Short mmCIF file of C-alpha atoms in Angstrom, two decimals:
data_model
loop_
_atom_site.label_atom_id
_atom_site.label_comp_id
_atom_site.label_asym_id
_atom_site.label_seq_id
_atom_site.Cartn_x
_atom_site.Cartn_y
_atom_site.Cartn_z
CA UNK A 15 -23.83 146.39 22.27
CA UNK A 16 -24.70 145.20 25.82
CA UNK A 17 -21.87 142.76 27.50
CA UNK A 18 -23.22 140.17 29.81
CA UNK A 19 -21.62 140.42 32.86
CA UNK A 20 -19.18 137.73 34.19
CA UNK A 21 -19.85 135.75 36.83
CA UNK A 22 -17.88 133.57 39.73
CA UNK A 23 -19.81 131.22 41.88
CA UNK A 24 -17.97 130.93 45.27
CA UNK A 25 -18.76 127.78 47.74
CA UNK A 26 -17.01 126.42 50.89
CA UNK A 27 -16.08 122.77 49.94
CA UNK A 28 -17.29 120.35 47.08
CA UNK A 29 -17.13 116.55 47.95
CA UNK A 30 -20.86 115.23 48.06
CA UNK A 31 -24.32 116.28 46.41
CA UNK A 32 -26.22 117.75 49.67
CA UNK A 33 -28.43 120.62 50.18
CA UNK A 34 -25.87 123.42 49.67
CA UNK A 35 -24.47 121.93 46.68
CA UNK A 36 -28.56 121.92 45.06
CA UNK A 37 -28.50 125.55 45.44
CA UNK A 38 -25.15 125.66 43.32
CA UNK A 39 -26.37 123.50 40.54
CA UNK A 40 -29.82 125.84 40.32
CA UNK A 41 -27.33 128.81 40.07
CA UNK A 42 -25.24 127.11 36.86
CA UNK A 43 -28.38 126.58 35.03
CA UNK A 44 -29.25 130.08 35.63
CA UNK A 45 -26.09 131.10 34.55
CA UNK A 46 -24.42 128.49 32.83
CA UNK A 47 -21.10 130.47 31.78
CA UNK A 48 -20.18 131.13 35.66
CA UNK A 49 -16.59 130.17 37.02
CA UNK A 50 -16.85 128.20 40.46
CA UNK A 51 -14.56 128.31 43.43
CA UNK A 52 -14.41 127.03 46.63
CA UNK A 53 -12.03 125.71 48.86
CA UNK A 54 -11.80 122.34 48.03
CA UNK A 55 -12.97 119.79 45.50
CA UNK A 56 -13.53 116.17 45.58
CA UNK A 57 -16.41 115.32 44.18
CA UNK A 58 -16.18 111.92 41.64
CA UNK A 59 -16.46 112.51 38.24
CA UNK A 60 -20.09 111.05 38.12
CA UNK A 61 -21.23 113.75 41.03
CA UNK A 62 -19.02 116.21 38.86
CA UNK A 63 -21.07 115.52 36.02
CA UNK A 64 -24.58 115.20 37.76
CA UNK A 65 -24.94 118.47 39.16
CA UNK A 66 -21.88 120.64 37.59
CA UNK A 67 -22.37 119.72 33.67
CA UNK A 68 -18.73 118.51 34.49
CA UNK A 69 -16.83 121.76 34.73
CA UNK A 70 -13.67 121.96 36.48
CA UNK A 71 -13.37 124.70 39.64
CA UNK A 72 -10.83 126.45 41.25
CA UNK A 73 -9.47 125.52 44.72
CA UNK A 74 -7.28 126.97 47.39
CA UNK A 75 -4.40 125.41 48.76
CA UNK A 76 -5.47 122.92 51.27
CA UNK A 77 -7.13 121.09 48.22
CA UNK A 78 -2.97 119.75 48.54
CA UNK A 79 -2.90 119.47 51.78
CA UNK A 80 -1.78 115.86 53.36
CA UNK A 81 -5.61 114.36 54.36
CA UNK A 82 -7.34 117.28 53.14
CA UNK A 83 -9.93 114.56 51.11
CA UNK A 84 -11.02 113.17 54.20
CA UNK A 85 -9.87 115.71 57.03
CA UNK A 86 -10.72 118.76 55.23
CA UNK A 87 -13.01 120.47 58.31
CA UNK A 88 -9.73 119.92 59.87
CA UNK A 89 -7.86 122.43 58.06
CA UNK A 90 -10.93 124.74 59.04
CA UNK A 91 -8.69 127.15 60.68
CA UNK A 92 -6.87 128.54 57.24
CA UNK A 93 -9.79 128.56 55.26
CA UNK A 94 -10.09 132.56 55.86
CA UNK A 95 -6.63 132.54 54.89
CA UNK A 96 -7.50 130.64 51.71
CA UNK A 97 -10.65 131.41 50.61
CA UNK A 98 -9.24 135.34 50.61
CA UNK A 99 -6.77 134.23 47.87
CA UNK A 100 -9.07 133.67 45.41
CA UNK A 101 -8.41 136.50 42.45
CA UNK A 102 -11.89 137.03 41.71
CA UNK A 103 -11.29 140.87 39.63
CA UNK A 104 -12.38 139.53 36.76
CA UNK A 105 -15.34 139.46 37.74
CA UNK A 106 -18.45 141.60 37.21
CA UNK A 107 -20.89 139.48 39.61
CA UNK A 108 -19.87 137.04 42.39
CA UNK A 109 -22.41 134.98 44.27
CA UNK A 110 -21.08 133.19 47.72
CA UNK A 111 -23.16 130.15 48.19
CA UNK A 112 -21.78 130.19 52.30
CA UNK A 113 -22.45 128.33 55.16
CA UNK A 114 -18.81 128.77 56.66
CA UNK A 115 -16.56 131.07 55.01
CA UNK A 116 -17.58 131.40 51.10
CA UNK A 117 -18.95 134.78 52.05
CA UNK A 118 -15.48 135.88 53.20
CA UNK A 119 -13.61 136.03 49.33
CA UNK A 120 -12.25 139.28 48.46
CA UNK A 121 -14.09 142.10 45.77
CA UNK A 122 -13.52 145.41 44.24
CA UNK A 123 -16.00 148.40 44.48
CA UNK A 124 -16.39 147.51 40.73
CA UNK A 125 -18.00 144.14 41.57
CA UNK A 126 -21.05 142.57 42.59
CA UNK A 127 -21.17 140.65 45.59
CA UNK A 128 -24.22 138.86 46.74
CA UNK A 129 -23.80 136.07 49.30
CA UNK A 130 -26.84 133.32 49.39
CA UNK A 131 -26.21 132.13 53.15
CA UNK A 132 -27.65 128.81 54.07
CA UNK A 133 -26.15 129.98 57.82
CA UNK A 134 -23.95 131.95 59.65
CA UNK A 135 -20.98 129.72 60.76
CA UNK A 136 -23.33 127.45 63.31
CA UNK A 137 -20.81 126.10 65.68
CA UNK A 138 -19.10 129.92 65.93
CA UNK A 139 -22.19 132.05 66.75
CA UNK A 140 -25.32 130.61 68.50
CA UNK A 141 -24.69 127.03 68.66
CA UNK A 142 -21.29 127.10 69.72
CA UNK A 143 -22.32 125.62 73.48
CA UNK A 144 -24.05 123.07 71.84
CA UNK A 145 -21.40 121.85 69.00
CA UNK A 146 -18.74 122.15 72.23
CA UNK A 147 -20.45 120.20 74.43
CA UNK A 148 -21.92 117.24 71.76
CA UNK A 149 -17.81 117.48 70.54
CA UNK A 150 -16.15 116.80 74.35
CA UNK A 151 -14.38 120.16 74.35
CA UNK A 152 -15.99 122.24 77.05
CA UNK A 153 -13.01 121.86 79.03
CA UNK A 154 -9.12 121.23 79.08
CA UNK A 155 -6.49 122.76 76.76
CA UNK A 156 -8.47 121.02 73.67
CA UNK A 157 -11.31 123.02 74.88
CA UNK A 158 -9.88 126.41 75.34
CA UNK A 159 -8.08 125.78 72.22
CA UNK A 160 -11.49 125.22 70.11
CA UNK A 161 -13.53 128.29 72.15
CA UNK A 162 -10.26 130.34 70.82
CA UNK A 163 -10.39 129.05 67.64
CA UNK A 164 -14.03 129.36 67.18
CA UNK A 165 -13.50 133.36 69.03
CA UNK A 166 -11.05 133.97 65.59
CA UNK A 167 -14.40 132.89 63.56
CA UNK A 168 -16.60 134.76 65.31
CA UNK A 169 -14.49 138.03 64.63
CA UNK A 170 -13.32 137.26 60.82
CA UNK A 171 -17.08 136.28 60.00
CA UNK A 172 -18.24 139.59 61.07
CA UNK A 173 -15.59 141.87 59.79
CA UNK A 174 -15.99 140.29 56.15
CA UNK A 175 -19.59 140.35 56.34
CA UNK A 176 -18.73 144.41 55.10
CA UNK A 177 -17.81 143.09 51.83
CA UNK A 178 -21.12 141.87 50.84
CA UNK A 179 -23.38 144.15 49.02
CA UNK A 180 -26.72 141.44 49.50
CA UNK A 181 -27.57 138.93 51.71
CA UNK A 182 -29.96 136.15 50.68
CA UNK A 183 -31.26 134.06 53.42
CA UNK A 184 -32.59 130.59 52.89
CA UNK A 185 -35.28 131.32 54.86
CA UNK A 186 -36.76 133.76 57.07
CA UNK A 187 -35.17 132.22 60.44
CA UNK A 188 -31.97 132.50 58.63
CA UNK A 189 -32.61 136.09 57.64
CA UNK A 190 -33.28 136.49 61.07
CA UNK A 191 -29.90 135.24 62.47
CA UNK A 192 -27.95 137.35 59.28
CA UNK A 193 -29.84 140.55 60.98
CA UNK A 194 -28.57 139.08 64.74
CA UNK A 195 -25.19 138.59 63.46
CA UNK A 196 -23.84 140.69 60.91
CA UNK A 197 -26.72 143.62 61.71
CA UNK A 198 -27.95 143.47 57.74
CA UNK A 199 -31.03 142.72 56.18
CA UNK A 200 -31.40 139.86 54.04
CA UNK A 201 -33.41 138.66 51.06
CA UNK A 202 -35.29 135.84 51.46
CA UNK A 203 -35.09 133.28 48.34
CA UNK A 204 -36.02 129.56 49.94
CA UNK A 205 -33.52 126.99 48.11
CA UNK A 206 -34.54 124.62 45.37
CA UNK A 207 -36.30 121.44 45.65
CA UNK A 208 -36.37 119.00 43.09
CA UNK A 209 -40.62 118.37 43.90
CA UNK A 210 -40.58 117.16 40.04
CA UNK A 211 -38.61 113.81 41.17
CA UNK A 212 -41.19 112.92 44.24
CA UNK A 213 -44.26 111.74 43.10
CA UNK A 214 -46.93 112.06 45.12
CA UNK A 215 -48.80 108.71 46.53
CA UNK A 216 -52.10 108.69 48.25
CA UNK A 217 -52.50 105.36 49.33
CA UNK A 218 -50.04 104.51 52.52
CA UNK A 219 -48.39 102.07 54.08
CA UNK A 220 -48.29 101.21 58.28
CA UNK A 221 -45.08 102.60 58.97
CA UNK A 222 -43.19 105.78 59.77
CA UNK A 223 -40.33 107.05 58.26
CA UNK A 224 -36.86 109.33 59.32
CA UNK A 225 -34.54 109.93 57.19
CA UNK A 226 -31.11 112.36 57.75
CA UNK A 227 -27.42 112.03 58.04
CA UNK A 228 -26.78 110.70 62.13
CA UNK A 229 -25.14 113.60 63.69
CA UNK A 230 -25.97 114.81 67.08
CA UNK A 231 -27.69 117.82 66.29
CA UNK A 232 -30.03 115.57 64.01
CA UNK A 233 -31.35 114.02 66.92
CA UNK A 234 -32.36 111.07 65.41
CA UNK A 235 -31.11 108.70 68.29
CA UNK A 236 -34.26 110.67 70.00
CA UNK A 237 -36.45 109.56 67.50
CA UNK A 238 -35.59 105.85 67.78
CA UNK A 239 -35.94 105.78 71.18
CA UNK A 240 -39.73 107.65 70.89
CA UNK A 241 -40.38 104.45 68.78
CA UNK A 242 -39.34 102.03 70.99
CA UNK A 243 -41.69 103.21 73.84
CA UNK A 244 -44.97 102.94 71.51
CA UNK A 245 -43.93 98.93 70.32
CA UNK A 246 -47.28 98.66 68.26
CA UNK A 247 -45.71 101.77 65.43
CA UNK A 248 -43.20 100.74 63.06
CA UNK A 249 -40.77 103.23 62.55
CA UNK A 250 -38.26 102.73 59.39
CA UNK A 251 -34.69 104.65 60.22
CA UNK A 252 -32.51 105.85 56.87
CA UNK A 253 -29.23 107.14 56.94
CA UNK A 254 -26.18 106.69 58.75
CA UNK A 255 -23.19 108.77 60.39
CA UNK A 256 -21.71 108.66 63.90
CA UNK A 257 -24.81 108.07 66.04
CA UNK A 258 -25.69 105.05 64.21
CA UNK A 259 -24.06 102.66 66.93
CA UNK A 260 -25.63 104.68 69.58
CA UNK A 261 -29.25 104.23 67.42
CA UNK A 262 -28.35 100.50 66.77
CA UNK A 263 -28.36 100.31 70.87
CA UNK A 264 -31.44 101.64 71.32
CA UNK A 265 -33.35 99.71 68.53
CA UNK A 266 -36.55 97.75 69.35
CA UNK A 267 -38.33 95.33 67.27
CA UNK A 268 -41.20 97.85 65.91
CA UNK A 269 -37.79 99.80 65.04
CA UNK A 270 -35.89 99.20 61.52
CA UNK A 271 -32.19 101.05 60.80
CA UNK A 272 -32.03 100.33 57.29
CA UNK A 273 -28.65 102.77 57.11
CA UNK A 274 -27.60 104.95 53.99
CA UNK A 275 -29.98 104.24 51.43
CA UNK A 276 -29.68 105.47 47.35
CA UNK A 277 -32.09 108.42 46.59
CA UNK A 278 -34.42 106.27 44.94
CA UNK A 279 -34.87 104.37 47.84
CA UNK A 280 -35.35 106.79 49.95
CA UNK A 281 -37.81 108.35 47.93
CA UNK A 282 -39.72 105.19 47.67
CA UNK A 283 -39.62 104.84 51.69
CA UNK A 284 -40.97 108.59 51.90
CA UNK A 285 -43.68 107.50 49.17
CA UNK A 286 -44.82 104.74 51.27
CA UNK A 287 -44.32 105.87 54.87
CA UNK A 288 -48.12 107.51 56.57
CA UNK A 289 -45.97 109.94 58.04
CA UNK A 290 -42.12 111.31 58.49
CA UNK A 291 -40.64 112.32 61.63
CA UNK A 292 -38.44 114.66 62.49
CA UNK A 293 -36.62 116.40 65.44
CA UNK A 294 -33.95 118.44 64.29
CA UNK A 295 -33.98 122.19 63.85
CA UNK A 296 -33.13 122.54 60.79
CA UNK A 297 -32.06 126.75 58.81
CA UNK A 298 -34.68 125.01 55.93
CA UNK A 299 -35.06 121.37 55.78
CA UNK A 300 -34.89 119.90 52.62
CA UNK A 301 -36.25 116.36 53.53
CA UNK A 302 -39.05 118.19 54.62
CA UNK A 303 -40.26 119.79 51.29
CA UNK A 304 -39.66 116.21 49.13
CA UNK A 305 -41.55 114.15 51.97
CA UNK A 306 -44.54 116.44 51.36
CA UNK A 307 -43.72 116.12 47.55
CA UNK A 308 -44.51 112.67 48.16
CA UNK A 309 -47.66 113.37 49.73
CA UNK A 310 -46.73 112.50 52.86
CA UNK A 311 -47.36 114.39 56.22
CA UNK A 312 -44.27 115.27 58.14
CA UNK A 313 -44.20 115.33 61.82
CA UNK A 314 -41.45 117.89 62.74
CA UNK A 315 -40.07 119.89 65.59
CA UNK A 316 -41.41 123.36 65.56
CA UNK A 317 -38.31 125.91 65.37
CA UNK A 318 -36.25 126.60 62.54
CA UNK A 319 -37.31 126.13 58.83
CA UNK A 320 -40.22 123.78 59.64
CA UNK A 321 -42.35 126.74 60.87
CA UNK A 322 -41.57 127.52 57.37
CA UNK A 323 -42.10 124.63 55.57
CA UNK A 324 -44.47 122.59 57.59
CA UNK A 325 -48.85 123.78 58.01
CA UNK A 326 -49.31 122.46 61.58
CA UNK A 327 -52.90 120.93 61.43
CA UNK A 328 -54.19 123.02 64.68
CA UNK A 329 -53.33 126.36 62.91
CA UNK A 330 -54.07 125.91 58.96
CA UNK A 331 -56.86 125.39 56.82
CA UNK A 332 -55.37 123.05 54.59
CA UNK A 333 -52.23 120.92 56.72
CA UNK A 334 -49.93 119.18 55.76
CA UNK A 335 -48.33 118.00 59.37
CA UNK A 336 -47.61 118.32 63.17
CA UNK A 337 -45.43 120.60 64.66
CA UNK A 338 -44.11 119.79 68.50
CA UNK A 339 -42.60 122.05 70.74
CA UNK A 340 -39.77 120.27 72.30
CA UNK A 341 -37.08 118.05 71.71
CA UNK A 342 -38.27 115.34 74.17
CA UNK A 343 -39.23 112.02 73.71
CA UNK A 344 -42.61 112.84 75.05
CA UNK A 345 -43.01 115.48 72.63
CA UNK A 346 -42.76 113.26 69.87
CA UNK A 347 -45.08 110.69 70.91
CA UNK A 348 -47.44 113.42 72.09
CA UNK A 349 -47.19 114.68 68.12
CA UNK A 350 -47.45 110.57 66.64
CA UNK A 351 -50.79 110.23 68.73
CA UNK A 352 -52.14 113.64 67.77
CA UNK A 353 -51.19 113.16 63.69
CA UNK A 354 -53.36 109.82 64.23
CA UNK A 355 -56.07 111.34 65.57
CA UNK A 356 -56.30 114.24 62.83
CA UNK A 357 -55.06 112.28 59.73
CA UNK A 358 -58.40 112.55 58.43
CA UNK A 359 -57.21 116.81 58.38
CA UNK A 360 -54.13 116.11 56.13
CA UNK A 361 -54.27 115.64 52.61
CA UNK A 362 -52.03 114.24 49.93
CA UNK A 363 -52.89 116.72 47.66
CA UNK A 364 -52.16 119.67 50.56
CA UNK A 365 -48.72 118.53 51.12
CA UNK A 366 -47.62 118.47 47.84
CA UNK A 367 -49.33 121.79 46.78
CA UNK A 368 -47.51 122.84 49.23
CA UNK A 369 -43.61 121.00 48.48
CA UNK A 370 -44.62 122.96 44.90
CA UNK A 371 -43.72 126.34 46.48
CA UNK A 372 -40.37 125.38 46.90
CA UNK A 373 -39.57 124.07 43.47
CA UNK A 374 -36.64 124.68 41.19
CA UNK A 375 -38.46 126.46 38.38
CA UNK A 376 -39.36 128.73 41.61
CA UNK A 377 -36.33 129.02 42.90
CA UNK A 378 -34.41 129.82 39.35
CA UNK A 379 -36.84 132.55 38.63
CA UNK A 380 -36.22 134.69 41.83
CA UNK A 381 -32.69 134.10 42.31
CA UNK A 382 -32.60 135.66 38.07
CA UNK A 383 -34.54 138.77 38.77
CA UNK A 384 -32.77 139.39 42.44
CA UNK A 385 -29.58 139.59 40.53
CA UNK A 386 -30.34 141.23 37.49
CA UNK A 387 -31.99 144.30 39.80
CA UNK A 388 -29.36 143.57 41.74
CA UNK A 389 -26.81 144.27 39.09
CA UNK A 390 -28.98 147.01 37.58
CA UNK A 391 -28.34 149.04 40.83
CA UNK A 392 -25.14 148.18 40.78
CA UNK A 393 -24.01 149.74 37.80
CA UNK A 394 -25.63 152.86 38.12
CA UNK A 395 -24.32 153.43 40.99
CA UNK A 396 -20.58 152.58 39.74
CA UNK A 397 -20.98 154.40 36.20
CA UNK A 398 -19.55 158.26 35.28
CA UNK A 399 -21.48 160.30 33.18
CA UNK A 400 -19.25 161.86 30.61
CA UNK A 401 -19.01 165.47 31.58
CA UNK A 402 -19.00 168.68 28.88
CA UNK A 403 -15.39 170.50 28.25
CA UNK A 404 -14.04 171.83 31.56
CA UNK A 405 -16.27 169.76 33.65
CA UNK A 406 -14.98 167.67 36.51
CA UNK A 407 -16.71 163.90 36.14
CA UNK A 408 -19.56 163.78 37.86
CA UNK A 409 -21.00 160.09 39.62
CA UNK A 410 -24.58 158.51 38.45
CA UNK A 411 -25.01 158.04 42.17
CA UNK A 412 -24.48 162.03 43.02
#
């Protein structure tokens, strides 16, 4: 009789319900039966029971370290050290859900290990001069402390990228950095969307809409201030995070900073909203997918995931938004006036066709056949045929 194989789910840190942590909740229903890791975990018991059916998961060290539920990214420099100790030979199958160092736990040659990567470490490889500068450490001792620090990542990253046996990429711009970076090829499997809780809404209302977490690389304070030089658009701002004060500064009266809002609000904002705007670029871009769910066009920065998840209206045949080509505030108003002039192009029923590709139901399916080949392969490779009486054993893979 066939035994299933057993199966650890590795990710960096649990303490909110984001993007990552979707792609973690899509992998228990596939397999339900899984163990989770990760480095930390302080999610509340109603997040706990939301999105992990309320299991328990095992954590490393720092989980006990003094601050670590608040100052966790602080301890970033042991997490090789401590995601390594996780005892995983158990195991037949371990999937790494990684955007820092999930990627970097320890197998046998008996086990499967396929790492879903929503990025390379970000602030390590290719955006390290960015993450420096927008962080105040391109120079002084804290500075040559963090370019050391982030040199250390840089080298363990790559090194444990050997003890993968598949990459999946979250999208093809990903897959495209995995290949730059750890010189592999890569999978691409695009991360669920939940397109089932964004109905679509075909009637609008006069107002744009933005919606992310304000960190620097979001470039939402951008945004605000595109707004404020066209006074006769409304613009409706959602979310919060340190550039808030900087956004609250730069706020004109077509401009509204509504700050973190529950996901039914937001959902109803992206319902009602004639377009949403966006500048960030983004390894997929989540918000992107359930604005189009909502039938609603998305104005986005062209690099990254949106080329992905976004049918400019110049290059399609059925749109569903406007791409620009630089982060500038001209740029942005440049894409507002040219979405206004080809609404007429863009279609409710386009955009969410289109937010359907990305669904859960999608997502589950390819993610269960990737590993079940996956694991097919697998154990061919690692099972001995039973040789005749004086034989030496000889390898299915020989």
């Amino acid at each position: 009789m066939r035994q299933e194989p057993r199966v650890a789910i590795v990710h960096e840190w649990l303490v909110n319900y984001a993007g990552s942590e979707r792609v973690v909740e899509q992998l228990l229903r596939v397999f339900p039966d899984a163990q989770v890791f990760s480095v930390v975990d302080f999610l509340s018991d109603q997040e706990r029971k939301a999105f992990l059916g309320g299991r328990s998961t095992k954590t490393t060290f720092i989980q006990k370290l003094p601050g670590a539920r608040t100052k966790f990214r602080n301890y970033l420099p042991l997490m090789p050290l401590a995601i390594e100790q996780h005892d995983l030979s158990e195991f037949d199958i371990v999937i790494s859900s990684s955007h820092a160092v999930a990627k970097g736990v320890l197998t046998g040659p008996d086990t499967l290990h396929i790492s879903y990567v929503h990025s390379p470490i970000r602030y390590a490889w290719d955006l390290q001069h960015q993450y420096l500068a927008e962080s105040g450490l391109t120079g002084g001792v804290k500075g040559w402390v963090a370019k050391a620090l982030l040199h250390y990542m840089r080298m363990w990253d790559a090194r444990t990228a050997s003890g993968v046996d598949h990459f999946v990429a979250n999208s093809e711009f990903i897959a495209r950095r995995i290949a730059k970076v750890y010189r592999r090829e890569a999978r691409v499997i695009y991360p669920p969307v939940d397109t089932q809780a964004f109905m679509p809404q075909a009637q609008k209302k006069p107002f744009y809409v933005t919606a992310s977490r304000m960190v620097p690389y979001k470039r939402v304070p951008l945004i605000v201030e595109a707004f404020a030089g066209m006074p006769d658009r409304k613009l409706v701002v959602v979310g919060d995070g340190p550039d808030f004060a900087r956004c609250k500064g730069l706020v004109a009266p077509n401009v509204e900073l509504v700050g973190y809002q529950s996901n039914e609000v937001l959902r109803q904002y992206l319902r009602d909203a004639k377009a949403f705007v966006f500048a960030a670029e983004e390894d997929f871009g989540i918000t992107l997918v359930e604005a189009q769910a909502c039938g609603t066009p998305v104005i986005a920065f062209g690099k990254g995931g949106a080329l992905e998840t976004v049918r400019d209206v110049d290059s399609t045949s059925k749109p569903t938004g406007v791409l620009f080509a630089e982060q500038t505030l001209e740029e942005i108003q440049q894409a507002v006036l040219r979405f206004e002039e080809r609404r007429d192009a863009i279609t409710s029923q386009a955009c969410r066709s289109n937010a359907e590709r990305f669904s859960n139901e999608r997502f589950g399916r390819e993610i269960a056949n990737f590993v079940e080949h996956a694991w097919e392969d697998h154990r061919e490779r690692c099972t001995y045929r039973f040789p005749r009486a004086g034989q030496r054993p000889i390898a299915a893979a020989e």
